[in-house]
Coordinates of C-alpha atoms in Angstrom, one line a residue:
M1 CA -3.4 16.9 1.4
E2 CA -3.0 14.4 -1.5
D3 CA -5.6 11.7 -2.2
L4 CA -4.1 8.3 -1.3
V5 CA -7.1 6.5 -3.0
R6 CA -8.9 8.0 -5.9
I7 CA -11.7 6.4 -7.9
R8 CA -12.9 7.9 -11.1
G9 CA -16.0 6.7 -13.0
L10 CA -16.0 3.2 -11.7
W11 CA -18.4 0.7 -13.2
K12 CA -18.8 -3.0 -12.3
S13 CA -21.5 -5.5 -13.2
Y14 CA -22.0 -9.2 -12.4
G15 CA -23.6 -10.5 -15.6
R16 CA -26.7 -8.3 -16.0
T17 CA -26.6 -7.1 -12.5
L18 CA -25.2 -3.6 -12.0
A19 CA -23.1 -3.5 -8.8
V20 CA -21.4 -0.1 -9.1
A21 CA -22.3 2.7 -11.5
D22 CA -20.1 5.7 -12.3
L23 CA -18.6 6.0 -8.8
N24 CA -16.2 8.8 -7.9
L25 CA -14.5 8.7 -4.5
S26 CA -11.4 10.1 -2.9
V27 CA -9.7 9.2 0.4
E28 CA -7.3 12.0 1.5
A29 CA -4.1 11.5 3.4
G30 CA -4.6 12.0 7.1
K31 CA -8.3 11.1 6.8
I32 CA -10.7 8.3 7.7
H33 CA -13.4 7.9 5.0
G34 CA -16.5 5.8 5.7
L35 CA -18.2 3.9 2.9
L36 CA -21.9 3.5 3.9
G37 CA -25.0 2.0 2.3
P38 CA -27.6 -0.7 2.8
N39 CA -27.0 -4.3 1.8
G40 CA -26.4 -4.6 -1.9
A41 CA -25.3 -1.0 -2.3
G42 CA -22.0 -2.0 -3.8
K43 CA -19.7 -1.3 -1.0
T44 CA -17.9 -4.6 -0.9
T45 CA -17.5 -4.5 -4.7
V46 CA -15.8 -1.1 -4.5
V47 CA -13.4 -2.5 -1.8
K48 CA -12.6 -5.6 -3.9
C49 CA -11.9 -3.4 -6.9
I50 CA -9.5 -1.2 -5.0
V51 CA -7.5 -4.2 -3.6
G52 CA -7.4 -6.0 -7.0
L53 CA -9.7 -8.9 -6.3
L54 CA -12.2 -7.7 -8.9
K55 CA -11.5 -6.0 -12.3
P56 CA -13.7 -3.0 -13.0
D57 CA -15.6 -2.9 -16.2
K58 CA -14.8 0.8 -16.7
G59 CA -13.1 3.5 -14.7
E60 CA -9.8 4.3 -13.0
I61 CA -8.5 3.6 -9.5
L62 CA -5.3 5.3 -8.3
V63 CA -3.6 4.3 -5.0
N64 CA -0.8 6.7 -3.8
G65 CA -1.1 8.4 -7.1
V66 CA -0.4 5.3 -9.2
K67 CA -3.0 3.6 -11.5
I68 CA -3.5 0.1 -10.1
T69 CA -3.6 -1.3 -13.6
S70 CA 0.0 -0.2 -14.2
S71 CA 1.6 -2.1 -11.4
E72 CA 0.7 -4.4 -8.5
S73 CA 3.4 -2.8 -6.2
Y74 CA 0.6 -0.6 -4.7
K75 CA -0.6 -3.7 -2.8
S76 CA 2.3 -3.5 -0.4
L77 CA 0.9 -0.1 0.8
I78 CA -2.5 -1.6 1.7
G79 CA -3.7 -3.3 4.8
Y80 CA -6.9 -5.2 3.8
L81 CA -9.6 -6.8 5.9
P82 CA -12.4 -8.6 3.9
E83 CA -16.0 -8.6 5.1
D84 CA -15.9 -12.3 5.8
P85 CA -12.2 -13.3 6.4
A86 CA -11.4 -17.0 5.6
L87 CA -8.7 -17.9 8.2
P88 CA -6.8 -21.2 8.1
E89 CA -8.2 -23.2 11.0
Y90 CA -5.2 -25.5 11.1
L91 CA -2.7 -22.7 12.0
T92 CA -2.1 -21.2 15.4
V93 CA -2.6 -17.5 15.9
E94 CA 1.1 -17.0 16.1
E95 CA 1.8 -19.1 13.0
F96 CA -0.8 -17.3 10.9
L97 CA 0.4 -13.8 11.8
G98 CA 4.0 -14.9 11.2
Y99 CA 3.0 -16.4 7.8
L100 CA 1.4 -13.2 6.7
A101 CA 4.4 -11.2 7.8
R102 CA 6.5 -13.3 5.5
L103 CA 4.1 -12.9 2.7
R104 CA 4.2 -9.1 3.2
A105 CA 8.1 -9.3 3.1
V106 CA 8.6 -8.1 6.7
K107 CA 12.1 -8.9 7.8
P108 CA 12.3 -12.0 10.1
Q109 CA 13.5 -10.2 13.2
E110 CA 11.0 -7.3 12.7
A111 CA 8.3 -9.8 11.9
K112 CA 8.8 -11.6 15.2
L113 CA 8.5 -8.3 17.1
R114 CA 5.5 -7.2 15.1
V115 CA 3.6 -10.4 15.6
G116 CA 4.2 -10.2 19.4
E117 CA 3.2 -6.5 19.4
L118 CA -0.1 -7.1 17.6
M119 CA -0.9 -10.1 19.8
E120 CA -0.5 -7.9 22.8
I121 CA -2.5 -5.0 21.4
F122 CA -5.4 -7.2 20.5
N123 CA -5.2 -9.4 23.6
L124 CA -4.2 -12.5 21.7
A125 CA -0.9 -13.3 23.4
R126 CA -2.5 -15.9 25.7
L127 CA -4.0 -17.6 22.7
K128 CA -0.9 -17.6 20.5
Q129 CA -0.6 -21.4 20.5
E130 CA -4.3 -21.9 20.0
F131 CA -5.5 -23.1 16.6
I132 CA -7.6 -20.5 14.8
G133 CA -10.3 -23.2 14.3
S134 CA -10.8 -23.4 18.1
L135 CA -11.5 -19.7 18.5
S136 CA -14.8 -17.9 18.9
K137 CA -16.1 -15.7 16.1
G138 CA -15.1 -12.5 18.0
L139 CA -11.5 -13.8 18.6
R140 CA -11.2 -14.8 14.9
Q141 CA -12.2 -11.3 14.0
R142 CA -9.4 -9.9 16.2
V143 CA -6.9 -12.1 14.5
A144 CA -8.1 -11.0 11.1
V145 CA -8.0 -7.4 12.0
A146 CA -4.5 -7.7 13.5
S147 CA -3.4 -9.3 10.2
A148 CA -4.3 -6.1 8.3
F149 CA -1.7 -4.2 10.4
I150 CA 1.1 -6.7 10.2
H151 CA 3.3 -4.7 7.7
K152 CA 2.5 -1.2 9.0
P153 CA 0.5 -0.2 5.9
K154 CA 0.1 3.3 4.7
I155 CA -3.5 2.8 3.5
L156 CA -6.2 0.7 5.3
I157 CA -9.1 -0.8 3.3
L158 CA -11.3 -2.4 6.0
D159 CA -14.7 -4.0 5.2
E160 CA -16.9 -4.2 8.3
P161 CA -13.9 -4.2 10.7
F162 CA -16.1 -3.8 13.8
L163 CA -18.4 -6.8 13.0
G164 CA -18.3 -9.4 15.8
L165 CA -15.9 -7.4 18.0
D166 CA -16.7 -6.5 21.6
P167 CA -16.4 -2.8 22.7
E168 CA -12.7 -3.4 23.8
G169 CA -11.9 -4.9 20.4
Q170 CA -13.6 -2.0 18.6
L171 CA -11.6 0.5 20.6
K172 CA -8.3 -1.3 19.7
V173 CA -9.2 -1.1 16.0
K174 CA -10.0 2.6 16.2
S175 CA -6.8 3.3 18.0
M176 CA -4.7 1.4 15.4
V177 CA -6.5 3.1 12.5
K178 CA -5.9 6.6 14.1
E179 CA -2.3 5.8 14.6
I180 CA -1.7 5.1 10.9
V181 CA -3.8 8.1 9.8
K182 CA -1.9 10.4 12.2
R183 CA 1.4 9.4 10.4
G184 CA -0.1 10.6 7.1
G185 CA -1.8 7.4 6.0
A186 CA -5.5 7.0 5.2
A187 CA -8.3 4.6 5.8
L188 CA -11.4 3.6 3.9
I189 CA -13.9 1.8 6.1
S190 CA -17.0 0.1 4.9
T191 CA -19.5 -0.3 7.7
H192 CA -23.2 -0.5 8.7
M193 CA -22.5 1.0 12.1
L194 CA -23.7 4.5 11.4
D195 CA -23.2 5.8 15.0
T196 CA -19.6 4.6 14.9
A197 CA -19.1 6.2 11.5
E198 CA -20.5 9.5 12.7
R199 CA -18.0 9.7 15.6
F200 CA -15.0 8.0 13.9
C201 CA -14.9 9.1 10.2
D202 CA -13.8 12.5 8.9
T203 CA -15.8 12.1 5.7
V204 CA -18.3 9.6 4.3
T205 CA -19.8 8.4 1.0
I206 CA -23.3 7.0 1.1
M207 CA -24.2 4.5 -1.7
Y208 CA -27.5 3.1 -2.9
M209 CA -27.9 0.5 -5.6
G210 CA -24.4 1.0 -6.8
R211 CA -24.5 4.7 -7.0
E212 CA -23.2 7.5 -4.8
I213 CA -26.0 9.5 -3.2
I214 CA -23.8 12.0 -1.3
S215 CA -20.2 12.5 -0.1
G216 CA -18.7 14.9 2.3
D217 CA -18.0 15.5 6.0
V218 CA -20.6 14.2 8.4
E219 CA -21.8 17.6 9.6
S220 CA -22.4 18.9 6.1
I221 CA -24.4 15.8 5.1
K222 CA -26.6 16.2 8.2
Q223 CA -27.2 19.9 7.3
V224 CA -28.2 19.0 3.7
V225 CA -31.2 17.0 4.9
N226 CA -31.8 18.7 8.2
A227 CA -30.9 15.7 10.3
N228 CA -29.7 15.4 13.9
S229 CA -27.6 12.4 13.3
L230 CA -25.9 10.5 10.5
E231 CA -28.3 7.7 11.0
E232 CA -31.3 10.0 10.5
A233 CA -29.6 11.6 7.4
F234 CA -28.9 8.1 6.0
I235 CA -32.5 7.0 6.3
K236 CA -33.8 10.2 4.8
L237 CA -31.5 10.0 1.8
I238 CA -32.2 6.3 1.2
N239 CA -36.0 6.9 1.5
R240 CA -35.8 9.6 -1.2
R241 CA -34.6 7.1 -3.8

């Protein structure tokens, strides 16, 4: 299968602080790839470089086989969820999702249907006329996650998508991700939830202080360090640094 996201030799610094160093990473079509690491490992920086919010110092990023520096058209393929979504508190749930559908160039009639569909999937239909500012943190996260799927993207780039969600919400996200991947798409998911990553991701990359420690399928990584779980493997690998 082809790589829908490929990173080659990525470097990024903030002033004198090195955030990502010589990272190579691939996300294959039909796969869910987990990006793991402790706080400050560089995960969010990698995500922001992929979606074009940060410019790498060095290296190359290809999305669907196209260098992201050659055209911004690749962004139409991506469904993006930031780690800490800033949602407009003065819009209702329905208004916000409709607004994003227009930004994503979804046709008006299709947009109306898609907004309704996502509100049903994420149990937001009863809240469609509620202002986002009045919602709980968990419900806001549901709205933010739903927004990443508004245009039926081919590639998902999700930064901590399960944060703040109850078990039902997490299950909805997993189902939606699997649906896109089943159609030949791909997902890159940054998360601290190692037990979820072990069960949900096909492959993972573990980062520490901006560098890749190891990449591969979960079972292979566990075997490398003689661990019974991904969490145990993660701790062993980090403690070796």
